Amino acid sequence: MRFFLAGIMQGSHQTALLHPQGYRARIAELLKAHFPQAEIYDPLADHTESLDYDDQRGREVFYHHIDLCREFDVVLAFVPEASMGTAIEMWEARQHGRAVITVSPMHLNWAVKFLSDALYADLDELETAIRTGALAARLQQVFGERAAGR
């Protein structure tokens, strides 16, 4: 199984700032522990200096990540507040039959609500779902539904 770690980076900042990114390591550790054969791609890991990219390089990376969301089995999205890039990644994954697992308190937001195959309010809820096997069971259900054309 291949996981793409989507999540807020710049959000609504109007300057070159990143939101705290500690969620990435926590999610990756949980996935490695409970899905040991999984491939996990963290877009920030290869692009730690992305805020300094010129427009051409930024555009290349932006579209490359969108393309990856079409290919990976699961997009696991961390959305504590609105994130346009993450919404696009969730949309692309969903449009291409991939599973979208979302961590967000915005359970009434339509993009979050309707693009998510599973929605957890925070990282603690996600951790519980991973540790108990509930996430694995949900993913199997989603993959089965997609294989059946639903």
XYZ file of N, CA and C in Angstrom, residues 31-142:
336
model
N 2.150 5.012 10.686
C 1.967 4.176 9.497
C 3.061 3.124 9.388
N 4.304 3.516 9.641
C 5.414 2.552 9.563
C 5.236 1.423 10.572
N 4.740 1.755 11.754
C 4.565 0.745 12.797
C 3.425 -0.225 12.484
N 2.371 0.258 11.842
C 1.179 -0.567 11.649
C 0.936 -1.006 10.214
N 1.671 -0.430 9.290
C 1.640 -0.844 7.885
C 3.101 -0.970 7.428
N 3.832 -1.935 7.991
C 5.285 -1.993 7.773
C 5.707 -2.150 6.315
N 4.860 -2.695 5.477
C 5.220 -2.864 4.063
C 4.867 -1.643 3.217
N 4.240 -0.666 3.824
C 3.745 0.488 3.076
C 4.878 1.404 2.619
N 4.649 2.008 1.470
C 5.498 3.095 0.992
C 4.822 4.388 1.440
N 5.592 5.268 2.054
C 5.044 6.529 2.553
C 5.804 7.669 1.888
N 5.058 8.534 1.228
C 5.679 9.686 0.577
C 5.242 10.955 1.295
N 6.224 11.689 1.764
C 6.000 12.977 2.411
C 6.525 14.058 1.476
N 5.656 14.857 0.872
C 6.091 15.849 -0.103
C 7.060 16.885 0.468
N 6.963 17.144 1.746
C 7.862 18.136 2.334
C 9.278 17.596 2.495
N 9.418 16.300 2.685
C 10.733 15.708 2.937
C 11.731 16.003 1.815
N 11.254 15.983 0.579
C 12.134 16.252 -0.561
C 12.150 17.720 -0.962
N 11.359 18.530 -0.275
C 11.218 19.930 -0.685
C 11.188 20.851 0.527
N 12.170 20.683 1.411
C 12.212 21.480 2.638
C 12.447 22.963 2.363
N 12.978 23.286 1.215
C 13.245 24.690 0.855
C 12.239 25.214 -0.161
N 11.069 24.593 -0.226
C 10.095 24.927 -1.271
C 9.635 26.380 -1.233
N 9.639 27.007 -0.083
C 9.224 28.408 -0.027
C 10.170 29.319 -0.800
N 11.367 28.841 -1.056
C 12.357 29.631 -1.789
C 12.420 29.286 -3.271
N 11.589 28.348 -3.729
C 11.605 27.965 -5.145
C 11.141 29.125 -6.016
N 11.733 29.220 -7.214
C 11.203 30.183 -8.181
C 9.903 29.620 -8.738
N 9.200 30.433 -9.506
C 7.884 30.000 -9.994
C 7.948 28.731 -10.833
N 8.953 28.606 -11.669
C 9.035 27.415 -12.520
C 9.196 26.158 -11.686
N 10.119 26.177 -10.732
C 10.337 24.994 -9.888
C 9.110 24.730 -9.006
N 8.523 25.763 -8.447
C 7.334 25.609 -7.624
C 6.190 24.973 -8.404
N 5.993 25.422 -9.641
C 4.939 24.874 -10.491
C 5.191 23.392 -10.778
N 6.432 23.048 -11.093
C 6.779 21.649 -11.362
C 6.457 20.763 -10.161
N 6.859 21.196 -8.984
C 6.647 20.411 -7.767
C 5.154 20.315 -7.448
N 4.443 21.432 -7.571
C 3.005 21.466 -7.296
C 2.261 20.451 -8.164
N 2.496 20.494 -9.454
C 1.788 19.576 -10.358
C 2.266 18.129 -10.212
N 3.530 17.941 -9.897
C 4.038 16.587 -9.668
C 3.318 15.942 -8.479
N 3.144 16.713 -7.416
C 2.458 16.175 -6.244
C 0.999 15.873 -6.545
N 0.361 16.704 -7.332
C -1.020 16.416 -7.727
C -1.066 15.114 -8.524
N -0.123 14.933 -9.427
C -0.057 13.686 -10.197
C 0.124 12.477 -9.284
N 0.968 12.600 -8.271
C 1.193 11.485 -7.349
C -0.082 11.096 -6.609
N -0.925 12.072 -6.299
C -2.173 11.776 -5.591
C -3.112 10.930 -6.433
N -2.931 10.956 -7.734
C -3.736 10.123 -8.629
C -3.238 8.680 -8.620
N -1.983 8.477 -8.226
C -1.335 7.172 -8.320
C -1.255 6.418 -6.995
N -1.082 7.121 -5.894
C -0.931 6.462 -4.601
C -2.265 5.868 -4.165
N -2.219 4.784 -3.421
C -3.434 4.109 -2.967
C -4.250 4.975 -2.013
N -3.538 5.681 -1.130
C -4.195 6.448 -0.075
C -3.586 7.844 0.000
N -4.444 8.846 0.032
C -4.021 10.196 0.387
C -4.499 10.398 1.812
N -3.552 10.589 2.717
C -3.876 10.844 4.113
C -3.653 12.334 4.333
N -4.755 13.060 4.516
C -4.730 14.518 4.537
C -4.917 15.068 5.947
N -4.014 15.957 6.346
C -4.112 16.659 7.629
C -4.562 18.080 7.328
N -5.783 18.408 7.769
C -6.388 19.694 7.416
C -6.991 20.345 8.664
N -6.146 20.924 9.535
C -6.681 21.550 10.743
C -7.431 22.846 10.443
N -7.161 23.414 9.290
C -7.880 24.585 8.778
C -7.793 24.523 7.259
N -8.491 25.406 6.588
C -8.566 25.335 5.130
C -7.175 25.312 4.494
N -7.042 24.466 3.488
C -5.794 24.321 2.747
C -6.152 24.021 1.293
N -5.963 24.996 0.440
C -6.351 24.842 -0.961
C -5.573 23.728 -1.646
N -4.278 23.645 -1.398
C -3.468 22.593 -2.018
C -3.913 21.211 -1.584
N -4.181 21.050 -0.306
C -4.627 19.759 0.192
C -5.987 19.395 -0.385
N -6.868 20.373 -0.521
C -8.180 20.103 -1.121
C -8.024 19.605 -2.553
N -7.116 20.197 -3.304
C -6.871 19.739 -4.680
C -6.341 18.305 -4.666
N -5.419 18.012 -3.763
C -4.858 16.658 -3.677
C -5.946 15.646 -3.310
N -6.810 16.016 -2.389
C -7.919 15.134 -2.010
C -8.844 14.906 -3.201
N -9.158 15.960 -3.924
C -10.037 15.865 -5.089
C -9.445 14.933 -6.143
N -8.174 15.131 -6.460
C -7.529 14.314 -7.488
C -7.502 12.842 -7.084
N -7.195 12.589 -5.832
C -7.178 11.205 -5.359
C -8.565 10.587 -5.509
N -9.553 11.295 -5.063
C -10.924 10.768 -5.107
C -11.386 10.551 -6.548
N -11.073 11.488 -7.433
C -11.473 11.383 -8.836
C -10.825 10.191 -9.537
N -9.709 9.725 -8.983
C -8.992 8.610 -9.591
C -9.127 7.327 -8.774
N -10.158 7.261 -7.932
C -10.484 6.027 -7.225
C -9.584 5.682 -6.065
N -8.856 6.648 -5.558
C -7.971 6.402 -4.424
C -8.708 6.665 -3.120
N -8.218 6.099 -2.044
C -8.804 6.331 -0.725
C -8.310 7.661 -0.176
N -9.214 8.385 0.450
C -8.863 9.654 1.088
C -9.221 9.550 2.568
N -8.195 9.610 3.398
C -8.351 9.581 4.845
C -7.985 10.971 5.337
N -8.878 11.577 6.102
C -8.678 12.967 6.486
C -8.679 13.127 7.995
N -7.770 13.982 8.465
C -7.716 14.380 9.868
C -8.060 15.866 9.881
N -9.230 16.181 10.426
C -9.681 17.564 10.418
C -10.835 17.761 11.393
N -10.842 18.894 12.094
C -12.005 19.204 12.917
C -13.144 19.805 12.086
N -12.905 20.036 10.807
C -13.886 20.703 9.948
C -14.864 19.695 9.341
N -15.529 18.926 10.176
C -16.397 17.847 9.701
C -17.626 18.339 8.945
N -17.946 19.615 9.019
C -19.090 20.148 8.281
C -18.686 20.779 6.952
N -17.401 20.984 6.743
C -16.910 21.544 5.486
C -17.152 20.526 4.385
N -17.823 20.936 3.329
C -18.219 19.979 2.296
C -17.039 19.313 1.616
N -15.985 20.044 1.317
C -14.822 19.419 0.672
C -14.248 18.334 1.578
N -14.112 18.639 2.851
C -13.584 17.662 3.808
C -14.547 16.492 3.947
N -15.794 16.791 4.165
C -16.816 15.777 4.432
C -17.033 14.827 3.255
N -17.175 15.382 2.058
C -17.588 14.560 0.921
C -16.436 13.937 0.143
N -15.223 14.427 0.340
C -14.071 13.815 -0.326
C -13.423 12.735 0.533
N -13.784 12.670 1.799
C -13.135 11.745 2.736
C -13.840 10.398 2.795
N -13.045 9.343 2.746
C -13.563 7.996 2.975
C -13.618 7.692 4.462
N -12.776 8.348 5.216
C -12.802 8.276 6.682
C -12.332 9.633 7.177
N -12.953 10.101 8.243
C -12.654 11.426 8.773
C -12.445 11.323 10.278
N -11.280 11.783 10.724
C -10.925 11.781 12.138
C -10.729 13.227 12.583
N -11.249 13.560 13.756
C -11.234 14.943 14.226
C -9.833 15.475 14.521
N -8.944 14.576 14.942
C -7.594 15.021 15.305
C -6.623 13.841 15.212
N -5.369 14.128 15.485
C -4.344 13.082 15.386
C -4.549 11.963 16.400
N -5.097 12.292 17.559
C -5.357 11.241 18.552
C -6.395 10.241 18.038
N -7.444 10.744 17.391
C -8.455 9.839 16.815
C -7.845 8.979 15.709
N -7.014 9.597 14.871
C -6.339 8.829 13.817
C -5.463 7.757 14.439
N -4.697 8.122 15.455
C -3.816 7.156 16.105
C -4.606 5.977 16.659
N -5.738 6.245 17.290
C -6.581 5.168 17.814
C -7.057 4.265 16.681
N -7.485 4.864 15.576
C -7.966 4.073 14.438
C -6.850 3.216 13.847
N -5.651 3.742 13.820
C -4.522 2.966 13.292
C -4.166 1.833 14.248
N -4.036 2.152 15.529
C -3.619 1.150 16.523
C -4.641 0.029 16.707
N -5.919 0.335 16.575
C -6.960 -0.683 16.781
C -7.254 -1.499 15.525
N -6.707 -1.067 14.398
C -6.987 -1.761 13.152
C -8.211 -1.226 12.418
N -8.885 -0.229 13.002
C -10.080 0.332 12.365
C -9.739 1.000 11.035
N -8.600 1.653 10.951
C -8.219 2.281 9.682
C -7.945 1.219 8.627
N -7.228 0.177 8.989
C -6.946 -0.902 8.030
C -8.253 -1.522 7.531
N -9.193 -1.729 8.430
C -10.486 -2.310 8.038
C -11.235 -1.365 7.111
N -11.191 -0.080 7.417
C -11.880 0.896 6.564
C -11.246 0.938 5.181
N -9.926 0.880 5.116
C -9.243 0.891 3.814
C -9.623 -0.339 2.999
N -9.689 -1.500 3.637
C -10.096 -2.707 2.923
C -11.517 -2.559 2.376
N -12.378 -1.960 3.173
C -13.753 -1.727 2.724
C -13.773 -0.779 1.514
N -13.033 0.298 1.596
C -12.986 1.278 0.495
C -12.443 0.626 -0.771
